[in-house]
Coordinates of C-alpha atoms in Angstrom, one line a residue:
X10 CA 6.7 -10.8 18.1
X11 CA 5.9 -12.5 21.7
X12 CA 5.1 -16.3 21.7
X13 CA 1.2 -15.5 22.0
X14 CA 0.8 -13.6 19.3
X15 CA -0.5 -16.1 16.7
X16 CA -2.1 -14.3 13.8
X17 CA 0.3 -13.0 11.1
X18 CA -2.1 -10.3 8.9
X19 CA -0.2 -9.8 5.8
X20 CA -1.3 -6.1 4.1
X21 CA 0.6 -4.9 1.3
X22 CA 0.9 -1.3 0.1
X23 CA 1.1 -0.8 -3.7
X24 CA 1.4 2.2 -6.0
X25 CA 3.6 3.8 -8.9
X26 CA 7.2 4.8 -8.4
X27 CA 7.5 7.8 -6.1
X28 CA 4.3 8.0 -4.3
X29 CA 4.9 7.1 -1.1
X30 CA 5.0 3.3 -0.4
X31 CA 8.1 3.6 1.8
X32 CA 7.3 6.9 4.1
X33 CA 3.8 5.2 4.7
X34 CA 6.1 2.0 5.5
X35 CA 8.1 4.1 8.2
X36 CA 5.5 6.2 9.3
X37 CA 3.3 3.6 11.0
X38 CA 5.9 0.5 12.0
X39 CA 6.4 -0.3 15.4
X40 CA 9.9 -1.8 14.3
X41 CA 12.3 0.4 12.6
X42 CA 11.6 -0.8 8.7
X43 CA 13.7 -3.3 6.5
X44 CA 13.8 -1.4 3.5
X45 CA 15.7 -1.9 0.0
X46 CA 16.2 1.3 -0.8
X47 CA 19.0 1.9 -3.6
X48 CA 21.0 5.3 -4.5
X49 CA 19.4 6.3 -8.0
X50 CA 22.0 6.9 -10.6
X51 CA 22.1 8.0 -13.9
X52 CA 22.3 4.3 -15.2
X53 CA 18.7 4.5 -14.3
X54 CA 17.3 7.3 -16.2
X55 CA 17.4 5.2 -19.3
X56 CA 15.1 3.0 -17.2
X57 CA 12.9 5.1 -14.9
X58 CA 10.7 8.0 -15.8
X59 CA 12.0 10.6 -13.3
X60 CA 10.8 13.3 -14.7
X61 CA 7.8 13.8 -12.2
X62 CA 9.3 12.9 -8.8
X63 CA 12.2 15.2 -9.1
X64 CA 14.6 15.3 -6.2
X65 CA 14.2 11.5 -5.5
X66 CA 17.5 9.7 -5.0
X67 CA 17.0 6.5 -3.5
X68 CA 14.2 3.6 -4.5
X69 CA 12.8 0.7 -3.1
X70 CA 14.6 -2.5 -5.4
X71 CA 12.8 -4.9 -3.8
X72 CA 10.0 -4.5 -0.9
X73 CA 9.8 -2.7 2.6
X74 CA 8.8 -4.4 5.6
X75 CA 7.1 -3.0 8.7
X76 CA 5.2 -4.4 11.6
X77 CA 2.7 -3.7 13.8
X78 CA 1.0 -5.3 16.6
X79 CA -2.6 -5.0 16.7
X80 CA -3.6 -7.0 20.3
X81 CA -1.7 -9.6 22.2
X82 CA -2.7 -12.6 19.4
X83 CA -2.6 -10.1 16.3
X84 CA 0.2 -8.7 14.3
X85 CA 0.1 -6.9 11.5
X86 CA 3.0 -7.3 8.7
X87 CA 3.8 -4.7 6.4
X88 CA 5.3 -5.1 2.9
X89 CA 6.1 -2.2 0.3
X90 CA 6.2 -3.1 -3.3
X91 CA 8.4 -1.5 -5.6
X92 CA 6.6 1.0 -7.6
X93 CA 8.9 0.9 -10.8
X94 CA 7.8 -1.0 -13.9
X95 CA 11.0 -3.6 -14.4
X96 CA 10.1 -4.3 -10.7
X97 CA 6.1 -5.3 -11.3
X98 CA 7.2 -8.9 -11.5
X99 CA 7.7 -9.4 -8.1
X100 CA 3.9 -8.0 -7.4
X101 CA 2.4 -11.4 -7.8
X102 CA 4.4 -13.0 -5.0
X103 CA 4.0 -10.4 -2.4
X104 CA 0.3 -10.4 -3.1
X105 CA 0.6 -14.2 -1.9
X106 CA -0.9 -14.2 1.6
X107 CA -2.4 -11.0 1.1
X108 CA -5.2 -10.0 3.5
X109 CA -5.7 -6.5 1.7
X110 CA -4.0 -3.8 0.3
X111 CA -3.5 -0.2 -0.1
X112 CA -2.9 1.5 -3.4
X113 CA -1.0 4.1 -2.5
X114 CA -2.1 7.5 -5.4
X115 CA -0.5 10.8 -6.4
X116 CA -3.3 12.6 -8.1
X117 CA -1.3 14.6 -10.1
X118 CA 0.1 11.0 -12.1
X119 CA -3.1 8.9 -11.4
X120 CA -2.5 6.5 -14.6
X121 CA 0.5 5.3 -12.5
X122 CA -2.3 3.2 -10.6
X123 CA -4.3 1.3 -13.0
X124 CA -1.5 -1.5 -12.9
X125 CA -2.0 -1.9 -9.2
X126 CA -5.4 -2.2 -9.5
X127 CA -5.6 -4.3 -12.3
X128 CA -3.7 -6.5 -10.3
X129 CA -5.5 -6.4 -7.2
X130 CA -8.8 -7.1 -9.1
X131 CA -6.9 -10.1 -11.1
X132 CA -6.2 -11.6 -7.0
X133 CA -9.2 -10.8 -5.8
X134 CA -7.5 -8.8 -2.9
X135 CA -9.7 -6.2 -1.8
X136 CA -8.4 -3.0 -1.0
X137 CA -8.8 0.6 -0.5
X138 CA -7.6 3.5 -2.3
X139 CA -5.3 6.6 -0.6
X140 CA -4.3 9.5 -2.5
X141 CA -1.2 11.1 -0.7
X142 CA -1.2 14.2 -0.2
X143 CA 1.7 16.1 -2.8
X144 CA 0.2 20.1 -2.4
X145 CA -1.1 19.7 -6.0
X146 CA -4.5 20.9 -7.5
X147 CA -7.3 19.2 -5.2
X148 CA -9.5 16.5 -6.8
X149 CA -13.1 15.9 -6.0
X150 CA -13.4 11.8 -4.7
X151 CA -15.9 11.1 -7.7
X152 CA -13.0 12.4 -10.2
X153 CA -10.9 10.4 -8.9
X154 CA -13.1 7.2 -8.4
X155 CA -13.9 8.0 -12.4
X156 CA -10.2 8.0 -13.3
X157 CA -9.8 5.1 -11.9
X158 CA -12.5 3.5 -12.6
X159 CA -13.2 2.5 -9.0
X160 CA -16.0 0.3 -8.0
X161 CA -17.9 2.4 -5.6
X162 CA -17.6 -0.6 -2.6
X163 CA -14.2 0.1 -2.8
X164 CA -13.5 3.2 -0.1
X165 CA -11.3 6.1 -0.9
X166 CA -9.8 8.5 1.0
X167 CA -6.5 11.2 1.2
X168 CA -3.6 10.6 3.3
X169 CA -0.2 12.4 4.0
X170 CA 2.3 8.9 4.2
X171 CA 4.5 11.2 6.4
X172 CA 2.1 11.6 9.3
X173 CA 1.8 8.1 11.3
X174 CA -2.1 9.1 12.2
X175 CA -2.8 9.5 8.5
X176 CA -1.6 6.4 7.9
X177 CA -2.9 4.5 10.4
X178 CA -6.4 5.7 9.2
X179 CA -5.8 4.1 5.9
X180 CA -4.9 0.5 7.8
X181 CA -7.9 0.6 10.3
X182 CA -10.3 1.8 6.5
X183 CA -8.7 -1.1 4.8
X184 CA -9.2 -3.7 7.7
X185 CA -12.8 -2.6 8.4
X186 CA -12.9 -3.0 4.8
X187 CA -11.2 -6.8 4.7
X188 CA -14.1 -7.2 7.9
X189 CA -17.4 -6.3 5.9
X190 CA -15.9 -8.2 3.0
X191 CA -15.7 -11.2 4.6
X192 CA -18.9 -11.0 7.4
X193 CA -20.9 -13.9 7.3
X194 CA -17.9 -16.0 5.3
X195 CA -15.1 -18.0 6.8
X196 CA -12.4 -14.9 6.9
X197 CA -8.6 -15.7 5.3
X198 CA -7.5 -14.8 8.9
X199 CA -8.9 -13.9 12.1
X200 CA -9.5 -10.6 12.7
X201 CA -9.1 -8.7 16.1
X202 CA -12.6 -7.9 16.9
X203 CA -11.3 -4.6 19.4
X204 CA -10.1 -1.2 17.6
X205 CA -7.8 -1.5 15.5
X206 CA -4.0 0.0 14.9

């Protein structure tokens, strides 16, 4: 980060285990990514429910971290959550700070999200909703927002985490989003008023 670049905007990318945090991570970070990703064992099986991301063999243990930089005073920070139950505890700190996030959604295991946004509405964090793309059945938005019992302020769109223009949609949605939230109040941060991403 260069000496004039003084806002740090903190967004963090939630979801349930296998959807996609990481790739949307890597796809969009100007760096190349701190990650925590592990080797999955058996060990773990006893643990994790597997049995819908087949072919997965590493996980995120602890967070991701990505950066990019938005103008010359504005940077945007990255952080993946883990996506595993016994690693939910370490949620409430890296919502600490939070300007937004993204829940990160595979349609075809869409109770994986409640927890995430439980939690989100429990901050207060606003965010926006992507479903990643997985080639499964298509979903109509308003069975979606039903499933998840979205309140219809907060947006909701699709997204392929592999491709770095998909995922830079979801940032610029989410920080227009954190911008309309917050016109008229005094914003958590300053926000770049040029394009964003």
């Amino acid at each position: 980060m260069g000496a004039s670049a003084d806002n740090g905007l903190k967004i963090v990318v939630v979801g349930g285990f296998g959807v996609g945090k990481t790739t949307l991570v890597r796809s969009v970070s100007e760096i190349r990514p701190l990650n925590t990703e592990e080797t999955m064992t058996q060990a773990g099986e006893a643990v994790d429910d597997i049995s819908e991301v087949r072919g997965k063999t590493a996980t995120t243990v602890a967070f991701d971290f990505g950066r990019i930089t938005l103008d010359a005073r504005n940077v945007l920070y990255l952080f993946g959550a883990p996506g595993q139950e016994r690693f939910w505890f370490l949620w409430d700190r890296l919502f600490s700070g939070t300007l937004g996030a993204v829940v990160l959604v595979d349609t075809r295991r869409i109770d994986d999200s409640w927890y995430a946004i439980d939690r989100l509405e429990h901050h207060g964090t606003p965010f926006v909703v992507a479903c990643n793309d997985f080639g499964g059945p298509a979903h109509s938005p308003g069975d979606v927002r039903e499933a998840l019992d979205l309140d219809p302020q907060v947006p909701l769109l699709t997204c392929d985490a592999r491709s770095r223009e998909s995922s830079k949609q979801v940032l610029v949605t989410l920080v227009r989003h954190v911008r309309d939230r917050y016109a008229g109040q005094a914003a958590p941060a300053a926000l770049p008023r040029q394009e964003y991403v």
